């Protein structure tokens, strides 16, 4: 396979996520720990037609750019463990391609704006894609969840270990 061919990939945000979380510290680490949170997914005008038929789904996958993540690390200490794990065996945001993935619950779909609940996404996060969450495709009963099977204390709130404050946009 010619890897050169794959070097340049263009991503255009199709929208932006609005939430009450302005920094990593205090944000939920996954939608499963974010039952009470609500936010809005704003889809930009040229893409809105694609939202047709979405209201029939209970959940959507949001794919987004973790724009304030710190530099990639291949070994990380995840929020739910005390030891270092391989990055690709975790959901840590400090990734070579900082793409986030969250299955959030739809509250309503109106005029390019999707009200959602159960989100772990910072305010102003660029949105890359939306896909329906489909239980027939996306829900597997699995017997093993790697190192997470040995985690008993679930601390579902983030701190700033994967957060790069200097990535924040300023008003200048
Ligand atoms: C552990 S990551 C998991 C994200 C996603 N659910 C996943 O599995 O890909 C969740 C944390 O990412 C951080 N986060 C969310 N949006 C971000 C952004 N735009 N830039 C940097 N960090 C972000 C928040 O601190 C949140 O607690």
Coordinates of C-alpha atoms and ligand atoms in Angstrom, one line a residue:
X1 CA 0.0 0.0 0.0
X2 CA 1.3 3.4 -0.9
X3 CA 1.4 5.3 2.5
X4 CA 2.3 8.6 0.8
X5 CA -1.1 8.5 -0.8
X6 CA -2.7 8.6 2.6
X7 CA -0.8 11.5 4.2
X8 CA -3.1 14.3 3.4
X9 CA -6.6 14.0 4.6
X10 CA -9.0 16.9 4.6
X11 CA -11.5 17.2 7.4
X12 CA -14.2 19.9 7.3
X13 CA -16.2 20.4 10.5
X14 CA -19.9 19.9 9.8
X15 CA -20.8 21.7 13.0
X16 CA -19.9 22.5 16.5
X17 CA -20.9 21.0 19.9
X18 CA -22.2 23.3 22.7
X19 CA -22.0 22.1 26.2
X20 CA -21.5 23.6 29.7
X21 CA -17.9 22.2 30.0
X22 CA -15.3 24.8 29.2
X23 CA -12.3 22.8 30.3
X24 CA -11.4 19.2 30.9
X25 CA -11.3 19.4 34.7
X26 CA -14.8 18.4 36.0
X27 CA -16.1 17.1 32.6
X28 CA -17.5 13.5 32.5
X29 CA -15.0 11.0 31.0
X30 CA -17.7 9.2 29.0
X31 CA -21.4 9.6 28.3
X32 CA -22.0 6.6 30.7
X33 CA -20.9 8.9 33.5
X34 CA -22.8 11.9 32.2
X35 CA -26.5 11.0 32.7
X36 CA -27.4 14.6 33.9
X37 CA -25.6 16.6 31.2
X38 CA -27.3 18.3 28.3
X39 CA -25.9 20.2 25.3
X40 CA -26.6 21.1 21.7
X41 CA -25.1 19.9 18.4
X42 CA -25.2 22.8 15.9
X43 CA -25.0 21.5 12.3
X44 CA -23.8 24.1 9.8
X45 CA -26.3 25.1 7.2
X46 CA -24.8 23.3 4.1
X47 CA -25.1 20.0 5.9
X48 CA -28.6 20.3 7.5
X49 CA -30.5 18.5 4.8
X50 CA -28.6 15.3 6.0
X51 CA -30.4 15.4 9.3
X52 CA -33.6 14.2 7.8
X53 CA -35.0 11.0 9.5
X54 CA -32.6 11.4 12.5
X55 CA -35.5 12.0 15.0
X56 CA -36.4 8.3 14.7
X57 CA -33.3 7.3 16.5
X58 CA -32.7 7.4 20.3
X59 CA -28.9 7.8 20.1
X60 CA -26.3 9.1 17.7
X61 CA -22.6 8.6 17.5
X62 CA -20.8 11.9 17.4
X63 CA -17.3 12.0 15.9
X64 CA -15.4 15.1 16.8
X65 CA -12.0 16.7 16.9
X66 CA -10.5 16.8 20.4
X67 CA -9.1 20.3 19.6
X68 CA -7.7 21.0 23.1
X69 CA -6.1 17.6 23.7
X70 CA -2.4 17.6 24.8
X71 CA 0.3 16.2 22.5
X72 CA -0.1 12.5 21.6
X73 CA 1.3 9.9 24.1
X74 CA 1.6 6.2 23.3
X75 CA 1.6 5.3 26.9
X76 CA -1.0 7.0 29.2
X77 CA -2.3 6.6 32.7
X78 CA -6.1 6.5 32.0
X79 CA -8.6 8.1 34.3
X80 CA -9.8 4.7 35.5
X81 CA -6.4 3.2 36.3
X82 CA -3.2 3.8 38.3
X83 CA -0.9 2.2 35.8
X84 CA 0.3 3.1 32.3
X85 CA -1.6 1.6 29.4
X86 CA -1.1 1.6 25.7
X87 CA -2.9 4.5 24.2
X88 CA -4.9 2.4 21.8
X89 CA -6.2 0.3 24.7
X90 CA -7.7 3.5 26.2
X91 CA -10.0 6.3 25.3
X92 CA -7.5 9.0 26.3
X93 CA -7.8 12.2 24.2
X94 CA -4.0 12.6 23.6
X95 CA -4.0 10.7 20.3
X96 CA -2.0 11.1 17.0
X97 CA -5.4 11.9 15.4
X98 CA -7.4 13.3 18.2
X99 CA -10.8 12.0 17.2
X100 CA -13.5 11.6 19.9
X101 CA -16.4 9.2 19.8
X102 CA -19.5 9.5 22.0
X103 CA -22.9 7.8 21.8
X104 CA -25.2 10.6 23.0
X105 CA -29.0 10.5 23.6
X106 CA -31.2 12.6 21.3
X107 CA -33.7 14.9 23.0
X108 CA -34.9 16.8 19.9
X109 CA -33.9 17.6 16.3
X110 CA -34.9 21.1 15.0
X111 CA -33.6 23.4 12.4
X112 CA -30.0 22.1 12.3
X113 CA -29.8 21.9 16.1
X114 CA -29.8 18.6 17.9
X115 CA -30.5 18.8 21.6
X116 CA -28.6 15.9 23.3
X117 CA -28.1 14.4 26.7
X118 CA -25.3 12.4 28.2
X119 CA -22.3 14.1 26.6
X120 CA -18.6 14.3 27.6
X121 CA -17.6 16.9 25.1
X122 CA -16.2 20.4 25.7
X123 CA -18.0 23.5 24.5
X124 CA -16.9 24.6 21.0
X125 CA -15.6 21.2 19.9
X126 CA -15.6 20.9 16.1
X127 CA -18.0 18.2 14.9
X128 CA -16.7 15.8 12.2
X129 CA -19.6 13.4 11.7
X130 CA -22.9 12.1 13.0
X131 CA -24.1 8.5 12.6
X132 CA -27.1 6.8 14.1
X133 CA -26.5 4.5 17.0
X134 CA -28.1 1.2 15.9
X135 CA -28.4 -1.5 18.5
X136 CA -28.3 -4.3 15.9
X137 CA -24.9 -3.1 14.7
X138 CA -23.4 -1.4 17.6
X139 CA -24.3 -3.4 20.7
X140 CA -22.3 -6.5 21.4
X141 CA -22.4 -8.6 24.5
X142 CA -18.7 -9.2 25.1
X143 CA -17.0 -11.4 27.7
X144 CA -13.8 -9.3 28.0
X145 CA -13.1 -5.6 28.4
X146 CA -9.3 -5.8 28.9
X147 CA -7.8 -3.9 31.8
X148 CA -11.2 -2.3 32.6
X149 CA -12.4 -5.6 33.9
X150 CA -10.1 -5.1 36.9
X151 CA -11.2 -1.6 37.6
X152 CA -13.7 -1.4 40.5
X153 CA -13.7 2.2 41.5
X154 CA -15.4 4.2 38.7
X155 CA -14.2 7.8 39.0
X156 CA -16.1 9.3 36.1
X157 CA -14.8 12.9 36.1
X158 CA -11.8 14.2 34.1
X159 CA -8.8 16.3 35.3
X160 CA -6.4 18.2 33.2
X161 CA -3.9 15.4 32.4
X162 CA -4.7 15.3 28.7
X163 CA -5.7 18.9 28.3
X164 CA -3.7 21.6 26.6
X165 CA -4.8 25.0 27.7
X166 CA -2.7 26.7 25.0
X167 CA -4.8 25.1 22.3
X168 CA -7.7 27.2 23.5
X169 CA -8.9 29.9 21.1
X170 CA -8.4 33.4 22.4
X171 CA -10.5 36.5 21.5
X172 CA -7.4 38.3 20.0
Ligands
LIG1 C1 -11.7 10.4 28.0 S1 -12.3 11.4 26.7 C2 -13.4 10.3 25.9 C3 -14.0 11.0 24.7 C4 -14.9 10.1 23.9 N1 -16.1 9.6 24.6 C5 -14.2 8.9 23.3 O1 -14.2 7.8 23.9 O2 -13.4 9.1 22.3 C6 -13.4 12.5 27.5 C7 -12.7 13.7 28.0 O3 -12.2 14.4 26.8 C8 -12.1 15.7 27.2 N2 -12.6 16.5 26.0 C9 -13.8 16.7 25.5 N3 -13.8 17.5 24.5 C10 -12.5 17.9 24.3 C11 -11.9 18.7 23.3 N4 -12.6 19.4 22.4 N5 -10.5 18.9 23.4 C12 -9.8 18.2 24.4 N6 -10.4 17.4 25.3 C13 -11.7 17.3 25.2 C14 -13.0 16.0 28.4 O4 -12.1 16.3 29.5 C15 -13.7 14.7 28.7 O5 -13.7 14.4 30.0

